[in-house]
Amino acid sequence: AAGVIQSPRHLIKEKRETATLKCYPIPRHDTVYWYQQGPGQDPQFLISFYEKMQSDKGSIPDRFSAQQFSDYHSELNMSSLELGDSALYFCASSLVSGGGASSDEQFFGPGTRLTVL
Amino acid sequence: AQRVTQPEKLLSVFKGAPVELKCNYSYSGSPELFWYVQYSRQRLQLLLRHISRESIKGFTADLNKGETSFHLKKPFAQEEDSAMYYCALSGPPGANSKLTFGKGITLSVRP
């Protein structure tokens, strides 16, 4: 079965550069979540989208922005990169509209490892 | 504020030994509790959730609202259980079901 796809898998950038991370949810899933996991840290929620609209926002810096497109894929745009942005960025997708107890299980992608030099 | 605490970073046991991975939480309301597992070089995946009350791969977890705990247990550990385990919580099902994770624990099962 198709899983969540993230690209690129690895990305190396210099300070002050920009980066764009992409997430392709499981087909027919309507919700996308972004998480950031720093070295030795737990995944931290950044932002989520439901039916192409922002549904929740966590500890996401103002330098970051994200959107969900008409085909439900999502992009996380990161500008003025700092050393502290080096982390593993996970995307997860779920189907919220299906209803039922298991309808919102989040399925995770493999992550994009961003290194800022 | 919602919080998940996993007090230990590493648990090392021999094959066949019982395992208990501890998880405590704080949340104002009725949270949903989950255990996620990440095997070596694989993506994070759901192991079990409290509302389903299932036993997955021999693991069980009971939500104790009085102690605000959701400990993961297995009576006889197997080598293939070696992985990183994260306890997580979210609010009720819906579009705002962001997950709050604990810091995770590495389980190492020795032969």
Short mmCIF file of C-alpha atoms in Angstrom, two decimals:
data_model
loop_
_atom_site.label_atom_id
_atom_site.label_comp_id
_atom_site.label_asym_id
_atom_site.label_seq_id
_atom_site.Cartn_x
_atom_site.Cartn_y
_atom_site.Cartn_z
CA ALA A 1 0.00 0.00 0.00
CA ALA A 2 1.13 3.52 -0.72
CA GLY A 3 2.59 5.33 2.25
CA VAL A 4 3.38 8.95 3.00
CA ILE A 5 6.14 10.22 0.75
CA GLN A 6 8.52 12.98 1.69
CA SER A 7 11.09 14.66 -0.46
CA PRO A 8 13.90 15.22 -0.37
CA ARG A 9 15.08 12.65 2.15
CA HIS A 10 18.21 14.62 2.92
CA LEU A 11 18.93 18.31 2.46
CA ILE A 12 22.00 20.36 3.26
CA LYS A 13 21.77 24.14 3.32
CA GLU A 14 23.86 27.08 4.43
CA LYS A 15 22.75 29.58 7.06
CA ARG A 16 20.34 32.20 5.75
CA GLU A 17 19.33 30.05 2.79
CA THR A 18 15.81 28.80 2.13
CA ALA A 19 14.49 25.26 1.96
CA THR A 20 11.29 23.64 0.76
CA LEU A 21 10.19 20.27 2.07
CA LYS A 22 7.44 18.33 0.37
CA CYS A 23 4.93 15.83 1.68
CA TYR A 24 2.63 13.59 -0.33
CA PRO A 25 -0.06 12.07 1.90
CA ILE A 26 -1.64 8.68 1.53
CA PRO A 27 -4.25 8.86 -1.27
CA ARG A 28 -7.65 10.08 -0.03
CA HIS A 29 -6.23 11.35 3.25
CA ASP A 30 -7.47 14.85 3.97
CA THR A 31 -5.20 15.97 6.80
CA VAL A 32 -1.47 16.62 6.93
CA TYR A 33 0.67 17.27 10.01
CA TRP A 34 4.26 18.51 10.18
CA TYR A 35 6.59 17.67 13.08
CA GLN A 36 10.17 18.68 13.82
CA GLN A 37 12.52 16.38 15.70
CA GLY A 38 15.81 17.88 16.82
CA PRO A 39 18.78 15.69 17.78
CA GLY A 40 17.87 13.62 20.81
CA GLN A 41 14.51 15.32 21.09
CA ASP A 42 10.90 14.21 20.78
CA PRO A 43 8.94 15.18 17.67
CA GLN A 44 7.36 18.62 18.09
CA PHE A 45 4.19 19.60 16.27
CA LEU A 46 4.60 22.48 13.84
CA ILE A 47 1.43 22.89 11.81
CA SER A 48 -1.46 20.95 10.31
CA PHE A 49 -3.89 21.27 7.42
CA TYR A 50 -7.35 19.84 6.93
CA GLU A 51 -8.94 20.04 3.50
CA LYS A 52 -6.33 22.54 2.37
CA MET A 53 -6.95 24.93 5.25
CA GLN A 54 -4.65 25.43 8.21
CA SER A 55 -6.27 23.60 11.11
CA ASP A 56 -3.77 24.02 13.94
CA LYS A 57 -0.47 25.67 14.63
CA GLY A 58 2.23 24.74 17.08
CA SER A 59 5.72 26.00 17.77
CA ILE A 60 6.48 27.02 14.22
CA PRO A 61 8.83 29.97 13.73
CA ASP A 62 7.61 32.95 11.73
CA ARG A 63 10.38 32.17 9.23
CA PHE A 64 8.50 29.00 8.32
CA SER A 65 5.34 28.78 6.29
CA ALA A 66 3.35 25.91 4.90
CA GLN A 67 0.40 25.16 2.72
CA GLN A 68 -1.64 22.29 1.41
CA PHE A 69 -2.42 22.22 -2.28
CA SER A 70 -5.46 21.11 -4.25
CA ASP A 71 -3.99 17.61 -4.68
CA TYR A 72 -3.53 17.48 -0.87
CA HIS A 73 0.24 17.48 -0.96
CA SER A 74 1.85 19.91 1.42
CA GLU A 75 5.02 22.00 1.38
CA LEU A 76 6.93 23.44 4.31
CA ASN A 77 8.91 26.52 3.35
CA MET A 78 11.76 27.58 5.58
CA SER A 79 13.59 30.86 5.12
CA SER A 80 16.61 32.48 6.75
CA LEU A 81 17.76 29.10 7.94
CA GLU A 82 19.59 28.91 11.25
CA LEU A 83 21.87 26.23 12.65
CA GLY A 84 19.15 25.31 15.12
CA ASP A 85 16.81 24.35 12.29
CA SER A 86 18.89 21.24 11.68
CA ALA A 87 16.47 18.43 12.44
CA LEU A 88 14.40 15.60 11.09
CA TYR A 89 11.12 16.88 9.70
CA PHE A 90 8.26 14.41 9.67
CA CYS A 91 5.05 14.65 7.79
CA ALA A 92 2.03 12.57 8.76
CA SER A 93 -1.34 12.16 7.10
CA SER A 94 -4.71 10.97 8.31
CA LEU A 95 -8.29 10.66 7.18
CA VAL A 96 -10.44 12.71 9.50
CA SER A 97 -13.64 12.77 7.52
CA GLY A 98 -14.11 9.02 7.54
CA GLY A 99 -15.47 8.96 11.07
CA GLY A 100 -15.08 6.20 13.60
CA ALA A 101 -12.58 5.54 16.33
CA SER A 102 -9.69 4.76 14.03
CA SER A 103 -10.41 7.40 11.43
CA ASP A 104 -7.71 9.80 12.53
CA GLU A 105 -4.72 7.47 12.85
CA GLN A 106 -1.67 9.37 11.71
CA PHE A 107 0.61 7.65 9.23
CA PHE A 108 4.14 9.00 9.15
CA GLY A 109 6.52 9.56 6.32
CA PRO A 110 10.21 8.65 6.51
CA GLY A 111 11.19 12.22 7.28
CA THR A 112 13.49 14.77 5.67
CA ARG A 113 16.78 15.28 7.42
CA LEU A 114 17.77 18.93 7.13
CA THR A 115 21.32 19.95 7.96
CA VAL A 116 22.13 23.65 8.15
CA LEU A 117 25.83 24.48 7.96
CA ALA B 1 -0.73 22.44 28.71
CA GLN B 2 -0.50 18.88 27.55
CA ARG B 3 2.58 16.92 28.36
CA VAL B 4 3.87 13.37 28.06
CA THR B 5 6.63 12.09 30.30
CA GLN B 6 8.70 9.03 29.64
CA PRO B 7 11.08 8.93 32.61
CA GLU B 8 13.61 6.49 31.19
CA LYS B 9 15.71 6.81 28.05
CA LEU B 10 16.90 3.23 27.77
CA LEU B 11 15.69 -0.16 28.89
CA SER B 12 17.84 -3.20 28.27
CA VAL B 13 16.47 -6.67 28.99
CA PHE B 14 17.19 -10.25 28.05
CA LYS B 15 14.97 -12.15 25.68
CA GLY B 16 12.01 -13.63 27.52
CA ALA B 17 12.07 -11.04 30.30
CA PRO B 18 9.03 -8.88 31.02
CA VAL B 19 9.01 -5.32 29.75
CA GLU B 20 7.29 -2.24 31.07
CA LEU B 21 7.80 1.11 29.39
CA LYS B 22 6.46 3.92 31.52
CA CYS B 23 4.40 6.84 30.33
CA ASN B 24 2.66 9.56 32.33
CA TYR B 25 0.68 12.41 30.92
CA SER B 26 -1.01 15.66 31.82
CA TYR B 27 -4.02 16.90 29.92
CA SER B 28 -7.12 18.84 30.86
CA GLY B 29 -9.91 16.81 29.37
CA SER B 30 -10.15 13.35 27.85
CA PRO B 31 -7.06 12.59 25.81
CA GLU B 32 -6.38 9.80 23.44
CA LEU B 33 -3.20 7.91 24.26
CA PHE B 34 -0.95 6.13 21.81
CA TRP B 35 2.26 4.18 21.64
CA TYR B 36 4.34 4.65 18.51
CA VAL B 37 7.34 2.50 17.59
CA GLN B 38 10.27 3.16 15.33
CA TYR B 39 12.34 0.16 14.31
CA SER B 40 15.85 0.68 13.00
CA ARG B 41 15.82 2.54 9.67
CA GLN B 42 12.04 2.50 9.49
CA ARG B 43 9.42 5.18 9.85
CA LEU B 44 7.43 5.93 12.95
CA GLN B 45 4.37 3.69 13.13
CA LEU B 46 1.43 3.27 15.45
CA LEU B 47 1.74 0.32 17.80
CA LEU B 48 -1.47 0.68 19.74
CA ARG B 49 -4.01 3.20 21.02
CA HIS B 50 -5.96 3.06 24.24
CA ILE B 51 -9.43 3.19 22.72
CA SER B 52 -8.90 0.04 20.68
CA ARG B 53 -7.93 -2.01 23.76
CA GLU B 54 -5.99 -4.42 21.57
CA SER B 55 -2.89 -6.45 22.14
CA ILE B 56 -0.43 -5.83 19.32
CA LYS B 57 2.66 -8.03 18.99
CA GLY B 58 2.05 -9.12 22.57
CA PHE B 59 2.09 -5.54 23.87
CA THR B 60 -0.72 -4.09 25.95
CA ALA B 61 -1.28 -0.72 27.55
CA ASP B 62 -3.99 0.30 29.97
CA LEU B 63 -5.05 3.87 30.49
CA ASN B 64 -5.10 4.68 34.20
CA LYS B 65 -6.86 8.01 34.55
CA GLY B 66 -6.31 8.13 38.31
CA GLU B 67 -2.55 7.87 37.92
CA THR B 68 -2.57 9.58 34.49
CA SER B 69 -0.46 6.76 33.13
CA PHE B 70 -0.38 4.64 30.00
CA HIS B 71 2.41 2.15 30.56
CA LEU B 72 3.29 -0.30 27.80
CA LYS B 73 3.80 -3.90 28.86
CA LYS B 74 4.86 -7.19 27.37
CA PRO B 75 5.30 -10.34 29.43
CA PHE B 76 8.05 -11.91 27.33
CA ALA B 77 10.31 -9.66 25.27
CA GLN B 78 11.63 -10.77 21.89
CA GLU B 79 14.76 -9.58 20.11
CA GLU B 80 12.63 -8.10 17.33
CA ASP B 81 11.04 -5.77 19.89
CA SER B 82 14.26 -3.76 20.00
CA ALA B 83 13.27 -0.29 18.84
CA MET B 84 12.52 3.26 19.91
CA TYR B 85 9.13 3.66 21.60
CA TYR B 86 7.25 6.92 21.93
CA CYS B 87 4.21 7.55 24.05
CA ALA B 88 1.93 10.25 22.64
CA LEU B 89 -1.38 11.90 23.30
CA SER B 90 -3.89 13.93 21.38
CA GLY B 91 -7.25 15.52 21.97
CA PRO B 92 -10.49 13.93 20.77
CA PRO B 93 -10.54 12.68 17.14
CA GLY B 94 -10.84 15.47 14.63
CA ALA B 95 -8.94 17.89 12.49
CA ASN B 96 -6.95 19.19 15.44
CA SER B 97 -5.59 15.83 16.56
CA LYS B 98 -1.98 16.93 16.78
CA LEU B 99 0.22 14.54 18.71
CA THR B 100 2.26 15.48 21.73
CA PHE B 101 5.11 13.03 22.15
CA GLY B 102 7.23 11.96 25.05
CA LYS B 103 10.98 11.92 24.60
CA GLY B 104 10.97 8.23 23.76
CA ILE B 105 12.71 5.21 25.18
CA THR B 106 15.08 2.81 23.48
CA LEU B 107 14.26 -0.80 24.20
CA SER B 108 17.12 -3.21 23.69
CA VAL B 109 16.38 -6.92 23.93
CA ARG B 110 19.47 -9.05 24.22
CA PRO B 111 19.62 -12.71 23.18
#
